[in-house]
């Protein structure tokens, strides 16, 4: 695989064309992206016979890392007010529609979208990537707005929004676009759609459980544990959420046992389900509960 | 509409060919079916110009009531052991595959399946009806088995199973089959599938909240409130479930406001969402919390 330093360099270089982009966004993107690509590497090598897409192709890998970095940056644009509201609105519009941003300072958006459109193995994946970008931005916005409102979400509404804001489907869609994983066809299967929902909910629950203490001390309300505790002070929320996580994981494994998907989907879903142990725990900043500043935020 | 007595007569006559079938199954089916058909009548009249299917057609109406009665009977076969386990297995096999039952005493299964196959406006609806019958039977079976197990379900698993065991999708599919509501085409839309999931979860939560006391006194464990209270004794479960119901209802209305569906789907979904106030409350047996015997069980 492309050396980490060279990949990171290319992500940071691109990130300089995005106002508010920080090295951390690039570092976490490369770290998370490497974790995923390493886990699915053998399986991706097998599919390359069909697709002709090399798992070690530097252009594809860097495009993947950049998309992940974009998701981290968008998250912080919402949570940390890295850019002005009118800038964020223009960025969301540009990224969700695949058009250049009308405001200066965000040239990286169009660069990445143009490159992904050109690299798409299946053009349907690019259309879906734009769609999931719109969902992700809407979920980040809704999550942010909701914390300030008097009328809090129910658990169901929070989790539904959290399924979009964790951005796992964005990650899958980008991988499919770059390495021809045929996600557009698989979406026609109810079991595949169920797997997407389940793994996203699992990601959200893992993220919130892992980040609870950090979010609490940061006064961050967009966390299932904090939301439930505010609504129901007597509820054993951590126990409840751990049981929910275990339940979602059992459901995921049941669906996947019944209907196996073509490679590399099995290892990919497993890699995402294992992300808590394999990735969060080794984070040096974003996901460390004793790290200074920032919450445990989606994506990946 | 066909007089209630005459409709009920035809349902009970058919029901005599099902071992364990009780008058109550027919009575509740006609009552619930009438409620739904009355609520969507104006809308169904409008679609009849396209489909040529009269909302007042006696054959269609009786077939609908019979399918509802079948769902009630199946529910009690599981919960009240109306028939022997090997009989139930044979019935499930027959109904889910659309073949005659290999055991005697269940001729009504093949009669109804043959009639629905012949009446289907769109044959895809018949195939889906069989599929949803399999899901419903599997969910009843799983719900029943799970109460006896030491390892209880998480809330997520319970609700997922409850979405199938409430059988709302079966009801919609049967209506679509009989009156040409184009459900097979609508299923291609993510928003429609979301509406199906949401209204089914709403039905499950309404059912369990309404039947909590009755289920408690009947020692019935297949109820979200009872399950949660057993797992988390300190949790304000009724408040939590009421909030969940309100949350699901808000999500339902948001989706439906964004993407209106062709008639009669709007009034139909609204009718199902209002079923608690309009139907449960007026039940003389099955859904009255002071009624003797039986729990608040799905469907409709």
Coordinates of C-alpha atoms in Angstrom, one line a residue:
Chain A
X1 CA 0.0 0.0 0.0
X2 CA 1.1 3.6 -0.6
X3 CA 3.3 4.8 2.3
X4 CA 1.3 6.5 5.0
X5 CA 3.3 9.7 4.8
X6 CA 2.9 10.1 1.1
X7 CA -0.8 9.5 1.3
X8 CA -1.2 11.9 4.2
X9 CA 0.8 14.5 2.3
X10 CA -1.6 14.3 -0.7
X11 CA -4.7 14.5 1.6
X12 CA -3.3 17.6 3.5
X13 CA -2.2 19.3 0.2
X14 CA -5.8 18.9 -1.1
X15 CA -7.2 19.9 2.3
X16 CA -5.4 23.3 2.1
X17 CA -8.1 24.3 -0.4
X18 CA -10.8 23.9 2.2
X19 CA -11.3 26.7 4.8
X20 CA -11.1 25.3 8.3
X21 CA -9.5 22.0 7.3
X22 CA -7.1 20.8 9.9
X23 CA -4.3 18.2 9.9
X24 CA -6.3 16.1 12.2
X25 CA -9.0 15.6 9.5
X26 CA -6.3 14.2 7.2
X27 CA -4.6 12.1 9.9
X28 CA -7.8 10.4 11.1
X29 CA -8.9 9.9 7.5
X30 CA -5.7 8.1 6.6
X31 CA -5.8 6.1 9.8
X32 CA -9.4 5.0 9.4
X33 CA -9.1 4.5 5.7
X34 CA -6.0 2.4 6.1
X35 CA -7.7 0.3 8.7
X36 CA -10.6 -0.5 6.3
X37 CA -8.4 -1.1 3.3
X38 CA -6.1 -3.4 5.1
X39 CA -9.0 -5.4 6.5
X40 CA -10.6 -5.9 3.0
X41 CA -7.3 -6.1 1.1
X42 CA -7.4 -9.9 0.3
X43 CA -11.0 -9.7 -0.7
X44 CA -10.4 -6.6 -2.8
X45 CA -7.5 -8.4 -4.6
X46 CA -9.9 -11.2 -5.6
X47 CA -12.5 -8.8 -7.0
X48 CA -9.8 -6.9 -9.0
X49 CA -9.8 -9.8 -11.6
X50 CA -13.4 -8.7 -12.4
X51 CA -13.0 -5.0 -12.1
X52 CA -9.4 -4.4 -13.1
X53 CA -9.2 -2.1 -10.1
X54 CA -6.0 -2.6 -8.2
X55 CA -6.4 -2.4 -4.4
X56 CA -3.0 -0.7 -4.3
X57 CA -3.8 1.9 -6.9
X58 CA -2.5 5.2 -5.3
X59 CA -5.0 7.4 -7.1
X60 CA -8.0 5.4 -5.8
X61 CA -6.6 5.2 -2.3
X62 CA -5.9 8.9 -2.0
X63 CA -9.4 9.7 -3.4
X64 CA -10.8 7.4 -0.7
X65 CA -8.8 9.1 2.1
X66 CA -9.8 12.5 0.8
X67 CA -13.5 11.7 0.9
X68 CA -13.1 10.4 4.5
X69 CA -11.3 13.6 5.4
X70 CA -14.1 15.6 3.8
X71 CA -16.6 13.8 6.1
X72 CA -14.5 14.6 9.2
X73 CA -14.2 18.2 8.1
X74 CA -17.9 18.5 7.5
X75 CA -18.6 17.1 10.9
X76 CA -16.5 19.7 12.6
X77 CA -17.9 22.5 10.4
X78 CA -21.2 21.7 12.1
X79 CA -20.0 21.0 15.6
X80 CA -17.2 23.4 16.0
X81 CA -18.4 26.2 13.7
X82 CA -15.2 26.1 11.7
X83 CA -16.8 28.1 8.9
X84 CA -19.7 30.6 8.8
X85 CA -23.3 29.3 8.4
X86 CA -23.6 30.8 4.9
X87 CA -20.3 29.1 3.9
X88 CA -21.5 25.8 5.2
X89 CA -24.8 26.2 3.3
X90 CA -22.9 26.8 0.1
X91 CA -20.5 23.9 0.7
X92 CA -23.4 21.5 1.4
X93 CA -25.1 22.7 -1.8
X94 CA -21.9 22.2 -3.9
X95 CA -21.1 18.7 -2.4
X96 CA -24.6 17.4 -2.6
X97 CA -25.1 18.5 -6.2
X98 CA -21.6 17.9 -7.5
X99 CA -21.2 21.5 -8.6
X100 CA -18.5 24.1 -7.7
X101 CA -19.0 26.0 -4.5
X102 CA -20.3 29.5 -5.2
X103 CA -18.1 31.0 -2.4
X104 CA -14.3 31.1 -2.5
X105 CA -12.2 29.1 -0.1
X106 CA -13.7 25.7 -0.9
X107 CA -12.1 24.7 -4.2
X108 CA -11.3 21.3 -2.8
X109 CA -15.0 20.4 -2.9
X110 CA -15.2 20.6 -6.7
X111 CA -11.7 19.0 -7.1
X112 CA -12.8 15.9 -5.1
X113 CA -16.2 15.6 -6.8
X114 CA -14.8 16.0 -10.3
X115 CA -12.2 13.3 -9.5
X116 CA -14.7 10.9 -8.0
X117 CA -17.1 11.4 -11.0
X118 CA -14.2 10.5 -13.3
X119 CA -13.0 7.5 -11.2
X120 CA -16.5 6.0 -10.8
X121 CA -16.5 2.4 -11.9
X122 CA -20.3 2.6 -12.0
X123 CA -21.8 6.0 -12.5
X124 CA -24.7 5.1 -10.3
X125 CA -22.4 5.0 -7.3
X126 CA -21.5 8.7 -8.0
X127 CA -25.2 9.7 -8.0
X128 CA -25.6 7.8 -4.8
X129 CA -22.5 9.4 -3.3
X130 CA -24.1 12.8 -3.9
X131 CA -27.4 11.5 -2.4
X132 CA -25.7 10.2 0.8
X133 CA -23.7 13.4 1.1
X134 CA -27.0 15.3 1.2
X135 CA -28.3 12.9 3.8
X136 CA -25.2 13.2 5.9
X137 CA -25.2 17.0 5.8
X138 CA -28.9 17.1 6.6
X139 CA -28.3 14.7 9.6
X140 CA -25.4 16.7 10.9
X141 CA -27.5 19.9 10.7
X142 CA -30.6 18.3 12.3
X143 CA -28.5 16.8 15.1
X144 CA -26.9 20.1 15.8
X145 CA -30.2 22.0 15.7
X146 CA -32.0 19.5 17.9
X147 CA -29.6 19.8 20.8
X148 CA -30.6 23.4 21.1
X149 CA -34.3 22.8 21.0
X150 CA -36.5 22.4 24.1
X151 CA -38.4 19.4 22.6
X152 CA -35.8 16.7 22.5
X153 CA -35.9 13.8 20.1
X154 CA -37.1 10.4 21.0
X155 CA -34.6 7.6 21.0
X156 CA -36.0 6.3 17.7
X157 CA -35.6 9.7 16.0
X158 CA -32.1 10.1 17.4
X159 CA -31.0 6.7 16.2
X160 CA -32.6 7.3 12.7
X161 CA -30.7 10.5 12.4
X162 CA -27.6 8.9 13.8
X163 CA -27.7 6.2 11.1
X164 CA -27.2 9.0 8.6
X165 CA -24.7 11.1 10.6
X166 CA -22.4 8.1 11.2
X167 CA -21.8 8.2 7.4
X168 CA -21.0 4.5 7.0
X169 CA -23.1 4.3 3.9
X170 CA -21.1 7.2 2.5
X171 CA -17.9 5.2 3.2
X172 CA -19.3 2.1 1.5
X173 CA -20.5 4.0 -1.5
X174 CA -17.1 5.7 -2.0
X175 CA -15.4 2.3 -1.8
X176 CA -17.9 0.8 -4.2
X177 CA -17.4 3.8 -6.6
X178 CA -13.6 3.4 -6.5
X179 CA -13.2 -0.4 -6.6
X180 CA -16.4 -1.5 -8.4
X181 CA -18.2 -3.2 -5.5
X182 CA -21.6 -3.1 -7.2
X183 CA -23.4 -1.4 -4.4
X184 CA -26.0 0.0 -6.8
X185 CA -27.1 -3.5 -7.8
X186 CA -26.9 -4.9 -4.2
X187 CA -29.2 -2.1 -3.0
X188 CA -32.1 -3.9 -4.8
X189 CA -31.9 -6.6 -2.1
X190 CA -33.8 -6.0 1.1
X191 CA -31.2 -8.0 3.1
X192 CA -28.4 -5.7 1.8
X193 CA -30.4 -2.6 2.8
X194 CA -31.1 -4.1 6.2
X195 CA -27.3 -4.7 6.6
X196 CA -26.6 -1.1 5.8
X197 CA -29.1 0.1 8.4
X198 CA -27.9 -2.3 11.0
X199 CA -24.2 -1.7 10.6
X200 CA -24.9 2.1 10.7
X201 CA -26.9 1.8 13.9
X202 CA -24.1 -0.3 15.3
X203 CA -21.6 2.4 14.4
X204 CA -23.7 5.0 16.0
X205 CA -24.2 3.1 19.2
X206 CA -20.5 2.2 19.4
X207 CA -19.6 5.8 18.8
X208 CA -21.9 7.2 21.4
X209 CA -21.0 4.6 24.0
X210 CA -17.3 5.1 23.4
X211 CA -17.6 8.9 23.5
X212 CA -20.1 9.3 26.3
X213 CA -17.7 10.6 29.0
X214 CA -15.9 12.9 26.6
X215 CA -19.2 14.2 25.2
X216 CA -20.5 14.7 28.7
X217 CA -17.5 16.8 29.8
X218 CA -17.6 18.7 26.6
X219 CA -21.3 19.6 27.1
X220 CA -22.1 17.8 23.9
X221 CA -25.7 16.7 23.8
X222 CA -25.7 14.8 20.5
X223 CA -25.1 11.4 22.2
X224 CA -27.7 8.7 22.7
X225 CA -26.6 8.1 26.3
X226 CA -26.8 11.8 27.2
X227 CA -30.1 12.3 25.5
X228 CA -31.7 9.3 27.2
X229 CA -30.3 10.3 30.6
X230 CA -31.7 13.8 30.2
X231 CA -35.1 12.4 29.3
X232 CA -35.2 9.5 31.8
X233 CA -32.8 10.2 34.8
X234 CA -33.7 6.8 36.4
X235 CA -32.9 4.8 33.3
X236 CA -29.7 2.6 33.2
X237 CA -28.8 4.1 29.9
X238 CA -25.4 2.5 29.4
X239 CA -26.7 -0.9 30.1
X240 CA -29.7 -0.3 27.8
X241 CA -27.4 1.0 24.9
X242 CA -25.0 -1.9 25.4
X243 CA -27.9 -4.3 25.1
X244 CA -29.1 -2.4 22.0
X245 CA -25.7 -2.7 20.5
X246 CA -25.5 -6.4 21.2
X247 CA -29.1 -6.8 19.8
X248 CA -28.2 -4.9 16.6
X249 CA -25.0 -7.0 16.2
X250 CA -27.0 -10.3 16.6
X251 CA -29.5 -9.1 14.0
X252 CA -26.6 -8.2 11.6
X253 CA -25.0 -11.6 12.0
X254 CA -28.4 -13.3 11.4
X255 CA -29.0 -11.4 8.1
X256 CA -25.4 -11.9 6.9
X257 CA -25.6 -15.7 7.7
X258 CA -28.8 -16.0 5.8
X259 CA -27.7 -14.0 2.7
X260 CA -24.0 -13.9 2.1
X261 CA -23.0 -11.0 -0.1
X262 CA -20.2 -11.0 -2.8
X263 CA -16.7 -10.1 -1.7
X264 CA -15.5 -7.9 -0.2
X265 CA -18.8 -7.1 1.5
X266 CA -18.5 -9.7 4.3
X267 CA -15.0 -8.6 5.5
X268 CA -16.0 -4.9 5.0
X269 CA -19.1 -5.1 7.2
X270 CA -17.1 -7.1 9.8
X271 CA -14.3 -4.5 9.7
X272 CA -16.8 -1.8 10.4
X273 CA -18.5 -3.8 13.2
X274 CA -15.1 -4.4 14.8
X275 CA -14.0 -0.7 14.4
X276 CA -14.6 0.0 18.1
X277 CA -12.0 -2.4 19.3
X278 CA -9.6 -2.0 16.4
X279 CA -9.8 1.7 15.7
X280 CA -11.3 3.9 18.4
X281 CA -9.1 2.4 21.1
X282 CA -5.9 3.3 19.2
X283 CA -7.0 6.8 18.3
X284 CA -4.5 9.4 19.4
X285 CA -6.9 12.3 19.4
X286 CA -10.4 12.2 18.0
X287 CA -11.6 9.1 19.7
X288 CA -9.5 9.1 22.9
X289 CA -11.7 9.9 25.8
X290 CA -8.9 11.7 27.6
X291 CA -7.9 13.7 24.6
X292 CA -8.3 17.4 24.8
X293 CA -11.0 19.1 22.8
X294 CA -13.6 17.8 20.4
X295 CA -16.1 15.0 20.8
X296 CA -16.4 11.5 19.5
X297 CA -17.9 12.4 16.2
X298 CA -18.9 10.5 13.2
X299 CA -17.8 9.4 10.6
X300 CA -15.9 6.1 10.4
Chain B
X1 CA -71.1 -1.8 1.7
X2 CA -72.1 -5.4 2.2
X3 CA -74.2 -5.8 5.4
X4 CA -72.1 -6.7 8.4
X5 CA -74.1 -9.8 9.2
X6 CA -73.9 -11.2 5.7
X7 CA -70.1 -10.6 5.5
X8 CA -69.6 -12.1 8.9
X9 CA -71.6 -15.1 7.9
X10 CA -69.4 -15.7 4.9
X11 CA -66.2 -15.4 7.0
X12 CA -67.5 -17.8 9.7
X13 CA -68.7 -20.3 7.1
X14 CA -65.2 -20.3 5.6
X15 CA -63.6 -20.4 9.0
X16 CA -65.4 -23.7 9.8
X17 CA -62.8 -25.4 7.6
X18 CA -60.0 -24.3 9.9
X19 CA -59.5 -26.3 13.1
X20 CA -59.5 -24.0 16.1
X21 CA -61.1 -21.1 14.3
X22 CA -63.4 -19.2 16.6
X23 CA -66.2 -16.7 16.0
X24 CA -64.1 -14.0 17.6
X25 CA -61.6 -14.3 14.8
X26 CA -64.3 -13.5 12.3
X27 CA -66.0 -10.8 14.3
X28 CA -62.7 -8.9 14.9
X29 CA -61.7 -9.3 11.2
X30 CA -65.0 -7.9 10.0
X31 CA -64.9 -5.1 12.6
X32 CA -61.2 -4.2 11.8
X33 CA -61.7 -4.6 8.0
X34 CA -64.8 -2.5 8.0
X35 CA -63.0 0.3 9.9
X36 CA -60.2 0.3 7.3
X37 CA -62.5 0.1 4.2
X38 CA -64.8 2.8 5.5
X39 CA -61.8 5.1 6.1
X40 CA -60.4 4.7 2.6
X41 CA -63.8 4.4 0.8
X42 CA -63.8 7.8 -0.9
X43 CA -60.2 7.3 -2.0
X44 CA -60.8 3.8 -3.2
X45 CA -63.8 5.0 -5.3
X46 CA -61.4 7.4 -7.0
X47 CA -58.9 4.7 -7.9
X48 CA -61.7 2.4 -9.2
X49 CA -61.8 4.5 -12.4
X50 CA -58.3 3.2 -13.1
X51 CA -58.6 -0.3 -11.8
X52 CA -62.2 -1.2 -12.4
X53 CA -62.3 -2.6 -8.9
X54 CA -65.5 -1.6 -7.1
X55 CA -64.8 -0.7 -3.4
X56 CA -68.2 -2.3 -2.7
X57 CA -67.5 -5.5 -4.5
X58 CA -68.7 -8.2 -2.1
X59 CA -66.3 -10.9 -3.3
X60 CA -63.3 -8.6 -2.7
X61 CA -64.5 -7.4 0.7
X62 CA -65.2 -10.9 2.0
X63 CA -61.8 -12.1 0.7
X64 CA -60.2 -9.2 2.7
X65 CA -62.1 -10.1 5.9
X66 CA -61.1 -13.7 5.5
X67 CA -57.4 -12.9 5.2
X68 CA -57.7 -10.7 8.4
X69 CA -59.5 -13.5 10.2
X70 CA -56.7 -15.9 9.1
X71 CA -54.1 -13.5 10.6
X72 CA -56.1 -13.5 13.9
X73 CA -56.4 -17.2 13.9
X74 CA -52.7 -17.7 13.2
X75 CA -51.9 -15.4 16.1
X76 CA -54.0 -17.5 18.5
X77 CA -52.6 -20.8 17.1
X78 CA -49.3 -19.6 18.3
X79 CA -50.3 -17.9 21.6
X80 CA -53.1 -20.2 22.7
X81 CA -52.0 -23.5 21.2
X82 CA -55.3 -23.9 19.3
X83 CA -53.7 -26.6 17.2
X84 CA -50.9 -29.0 17.6
X85 CA -47.3 -27.9 16.8
X86 CA -47.1 -30.3 13.7
X87 CA -50.4 -28.9 12.5
X88 CA -49.2 -25.4 12.8
X89 CA -46.0 -26.2 10.9
X90 CA -48.1 -27.8 8.1
X91 CA -50.4 -24.7 8.0
X92 CA -47.5 -22.3 7.9
X93 CA -45.9 -24.3 5.1
X94 CA -49.2 -24.3 3.1
X95 CA -50.0 -20.6 3.6
X96 CA -46.5 -19.4 2.9
X97 CA -46.1 -21.4 -0.3
X98 CA -49.6 -21.2 -1.5
X99 CA -50.1 -25.0 -1.6
X100 CA -52.8 -27.2 0.0
X101 CA -52.1 -28.2 3.6
X102 CA -50.8 -31.7 3.9
X103 CA -52.8 -32.4 7.0
X104 CA -56.7 -32.5 7.1
X105 CA -58.7 -29.9 9.0
X106 CA -57.3 -26.9 7.2
X107 CA -59.0 -26.8 3.9
X108 CA -59.8 -23.1 4.3
X109 CA -56.1 -22.3 3.8
X110 CA -56.0 -23.5 0.2
X111 CA -59.5 -22.1 -0.5
X112 CA -58.4 -18.6 0.6
X113 CA -55.0 -18.8 -1.2
X114 CA -56.6 -20.0 -4.5
X115 CA -59.2 -17.3 -4.3
X116 CA -56.6 -14.5 -3.6
X117 CA -54.4 -15.8 -6.4
X118 CA -57.3 -15.6 -8.8
X119 CA -58.4 -12.1 -7.6
X120 CA -55.0 -10.5 -7.7
X121 CA -55.0 -7.4 -9.7
X122 CA -51.2 -7.6 -9.9
X123 CA -49.7 -11.1 -9.5
X124 CA -46.7 -9.6 -7.8
X125 CA -49.0 -8.7 -4.9
X126 CA -49.9 -12.4 -4.5
X127 CA -46.2 -13.4 -4.4
X128 CA -45.6 -10.7 -1.8
X129 CA -48.6 -11.8 0.2
X130 CA -47.0 -15.3 0.5
X131 CA -43.7 -13.7 1.5
X132 CA -45.3 -11.6 4.2
X133 CA -47.2 -14.6 5.4
X134 CA -43.9 -16.4 5.9
X135 CA -42.5 -13.3 7.7
X136 CA -45.6 -13.1 9.9
X137 CA -45.5 -16.8 10.8
X138 CA -41.8 -16.6 11.5
X139 CA -42.3 -13.5 13.8
X140 CA -45.1 -15.1 15.7
X141 CA -43.0 -18.2 16.2
X142 CA -39.9 -16.3 17.2
X143 CA -41.9 -14.1 19.6
X144 CA -43.4 -17.1 21.3
X145 CA -40.1 -18.9 21.6
X146 CA -38.3 -15.9 22.9
X147 CA -40.6 -15.4 25.9
X148 CA -39.5 -18.9 27.1
X149 CA -35.8 -18.3 26.7
X150 CA -33.4 -17.1 29.4
X151 CA -31.6 -14.7 27.1
X152 CA -34.2 -12.0 26.4
X153 CA -34.3 -9.9 23.3
X154 CA -33.0 -6.3 23.2
X155 CA -35.6 -3.7 22.6
X156 CA -34.3 -3.4 19.0
X157 CA -34.8 -7.1 18.3
X158 CA -38.2 -7.1 19.9
X159 CA -39.3 -4.1 17.8
X160 CA -37.9 -5.6 14.6
X161 CA -39.8 -8.8 15.2
X162 CA -42.9 -6.8 16.3
X163 CA -42.9 -4.9 13.0
X164 CA -43.5 -8.3 11.3
X165 CA -45.9 -9.7 13.9
X166 CA -48.2 -6.7 13.8
X167 CA -49.0 -7.8 10.2
X168 CA -49.8 -4.4 8.9
X169 CA -47.8 -5.1 5.7
X170 CA -49.9 -8.2 5.2
X171 CA -53.0 -6.1 5.5
X172 CA -51.7 -3.5 3.0
X173 CA -50.6 -6.2 0.6
X174 CA -54.0 -7.9 0.6
X175 CA -55.7 -4.6 0.0
X176 CA -53.3 -3.9 -2.8
X177 CA -54.0 -7.3 -4.3
X178 CA -57.7 -6.9 -4.2
X179 CA -58.1 -3.2 -5.2
X180 CA -55.1 -2.7 -7.4
X181 CA -53.1 -0.3 -5.1
X182 CA -49.8 -0.9 -6.9
X183 CA -47.8 -1.8 -3.8
X184 CA -45.3 -3.8 -5.9
X185 CA -44.3 -0.7 -7.8
X186 CA -44.4 1.6 -4.8
X187 CA -42.0 -0.7 -2.9
X188 CA -39.2 0.5 -5.2
X189 CA -39.3 3.8 -3.4
X190 CA -37.2 4.1 -0.3
X191 CA -39.8 6.5 1.2
X192 CA -42.6 4.0 0.8
X193 CA -40.6 1.3 2.4
X194 CA -39.8 3.6 5.3
X195 CA -43.5 4.4 5.7
X196 CA -44.2 0.7 5.9
X197 CA -41.6 0.2 8.6
X198 CA -42.7 3.3 10.6
X199 CA -46.5 2.5 10.5
X200 CA -45.8 -1.1 11.5
X201 CA -43.6 0.0 14.5
X202 CA -46.3 2.5 15.4
X203 CA -48.9 -0.3 15.4
X204 CA -46.7 -2.5 17.5
X205 CA -46.1 0.2 20.1
X206 CA -49.8 1.2 20.2
X207 CA -50.7 -2.5 20.6
X208 CA -48.2 -3.1 23.4
X209 CA -49.0 0.1 25.3
X210 CA -52.7 -0.5 25.0
X211 CA -52.4 -4.1 26.0
X212 CA -49.9 -3.8 28.7
X213 CA -52.1 -4.3 31.7
X214 CA -54.0 -7.2 30.1
X215 CA -50.8 -8.8 29.0
X216 CA -49.3 -8.4 32.5
X217 CA -52.2 -10.0 34.2
X218 CA -52.2 -12.8 31.6
X219 CA -48.5 -13.4 32.3
X220 CA -47.9 -12.6 28.6
X221 CA -44.3 -11.7 28.1
X222 CA -44.4 -10.7 24.4
X223 CA -45.0 -7.0 25.1
X224 CA -42.4 -4.2 24.8
X225 CA -43.3 -2.7 28.2
X226 CA -43.1 -6.0 30.0
X227 CA -39.8 -6.9 28.3
X228 CA -38.2 -3.6 29.1
X229 CA -39.4 -3.6 32.7
X230 CA -38.0 -7.1 33.2
X231 CA -34.7 -6.0 31.9
X232 CA -34.5 -2.6 33.5
X233 CA -36.7 -2.4 36.6
X234 CA -35.9 1.2 37.2
X235 CA -36.8 2.4 33.7
X236 CA -39.9 4.5 33.2
X237 CA -41.0 2.1 30.4
X238 CA -44.5 3.5 29.7
X239 CA -43.1 7.1 29.3
X240 CA -40.3 5.8 27.1
X241 CA -42.6 3.8 24.9
X242 CA -45.1 6.7 24.6
X243 CA -42.1 8.9 23.5
X244 CA -41.1 6.3 21.1
X245 CA -44.6 6.1 19.7
X246 CA -44.7 9.9 19.3
X247 CA -41.3 9.9 17.7
X248 CA -42.2 7.3 15.2
X249 CA -45.4 9.2 14.4
X250 CA -43.5 12.4 13.8
X251 CA -41.1 10.6 11.5
X252 CA -44.0 9.0 9.6
X253 CA -45.6 12.4 9.1
X254 CA -42.3 13.9 7.9
X255 CA -41.8 11.2 5.3
X256 CA -45.4 11.4 4.1
X257 CA -45.3 15.2 3.9
X258 CA -42.1 15.0 1.8
X259 CA -43.3 12.3 -0.6
X260 CA -47.1 12.0 -0.9
X261 CA -48.2 8.6 -2.3
X262 CA -51.0 8.0 -4.7
X263 CA -54.5 7.4 -3.3
X264 CA -55.6 5.6 -1.2
X265 CA -52.3 5.3 0.6
X266 CA -52.4 8.6 2.5
X267 CA -55.8 7.9 4.1
X268 CA -54.9 4.2 4.5
X269 CA -51.7 5.0 6.5
X270 CA -53.6 7.6 8.5
X271 CA -56.4 5.1 9.3
X272 CA -53.8 2.7 10.6
X273 CA -52.1 5.4 12.6
X274 CA -55.4 6.3 14.2
X275 CA -56.4 2.7 14.9
X276 CA -55.7 3.0 18.6
X277 CA -58.3 5.6 19.2
X278 CA -60.8 4.5 16.6
X279 CA -60.6 0.8 16.9
X280 CA -58.9 -0.6 20.0
X281 CA -61.1 1.6 22.3
X282 CA -64.3 0.2 20.9
X283 CA -63.3 -3.5 20.9
X284 CA -65.7 -5.7 22.7
X285 CA -63.3 -8.5 23.4
X286 CA -59.8 -8.8 21.8
X287 CA -58.6 -5.3 22.7
X288 CA -60.6 -4.4 25.8
X289 CA -58.2 -4.4 28.7
X290 CA -61.0 -5.7 31.1
X291 CA -62.0 -8.5 28.7
X292 CA -61.6 -12.0 29.8
X293 CA -58.9 -14.2 28.2
X294 CA -56.4 -13.5 25.5
X295 CA -54.0 -10.7 25.1
X296 CA -53.8 -7.7 22.9
X297 CA -52.4 -9.5 20.0
X298 CA -51.6 -8.4 16.5
X299 CA -52.8 -8.1 13.7
X300 CA -54.7 -5.0 12.7

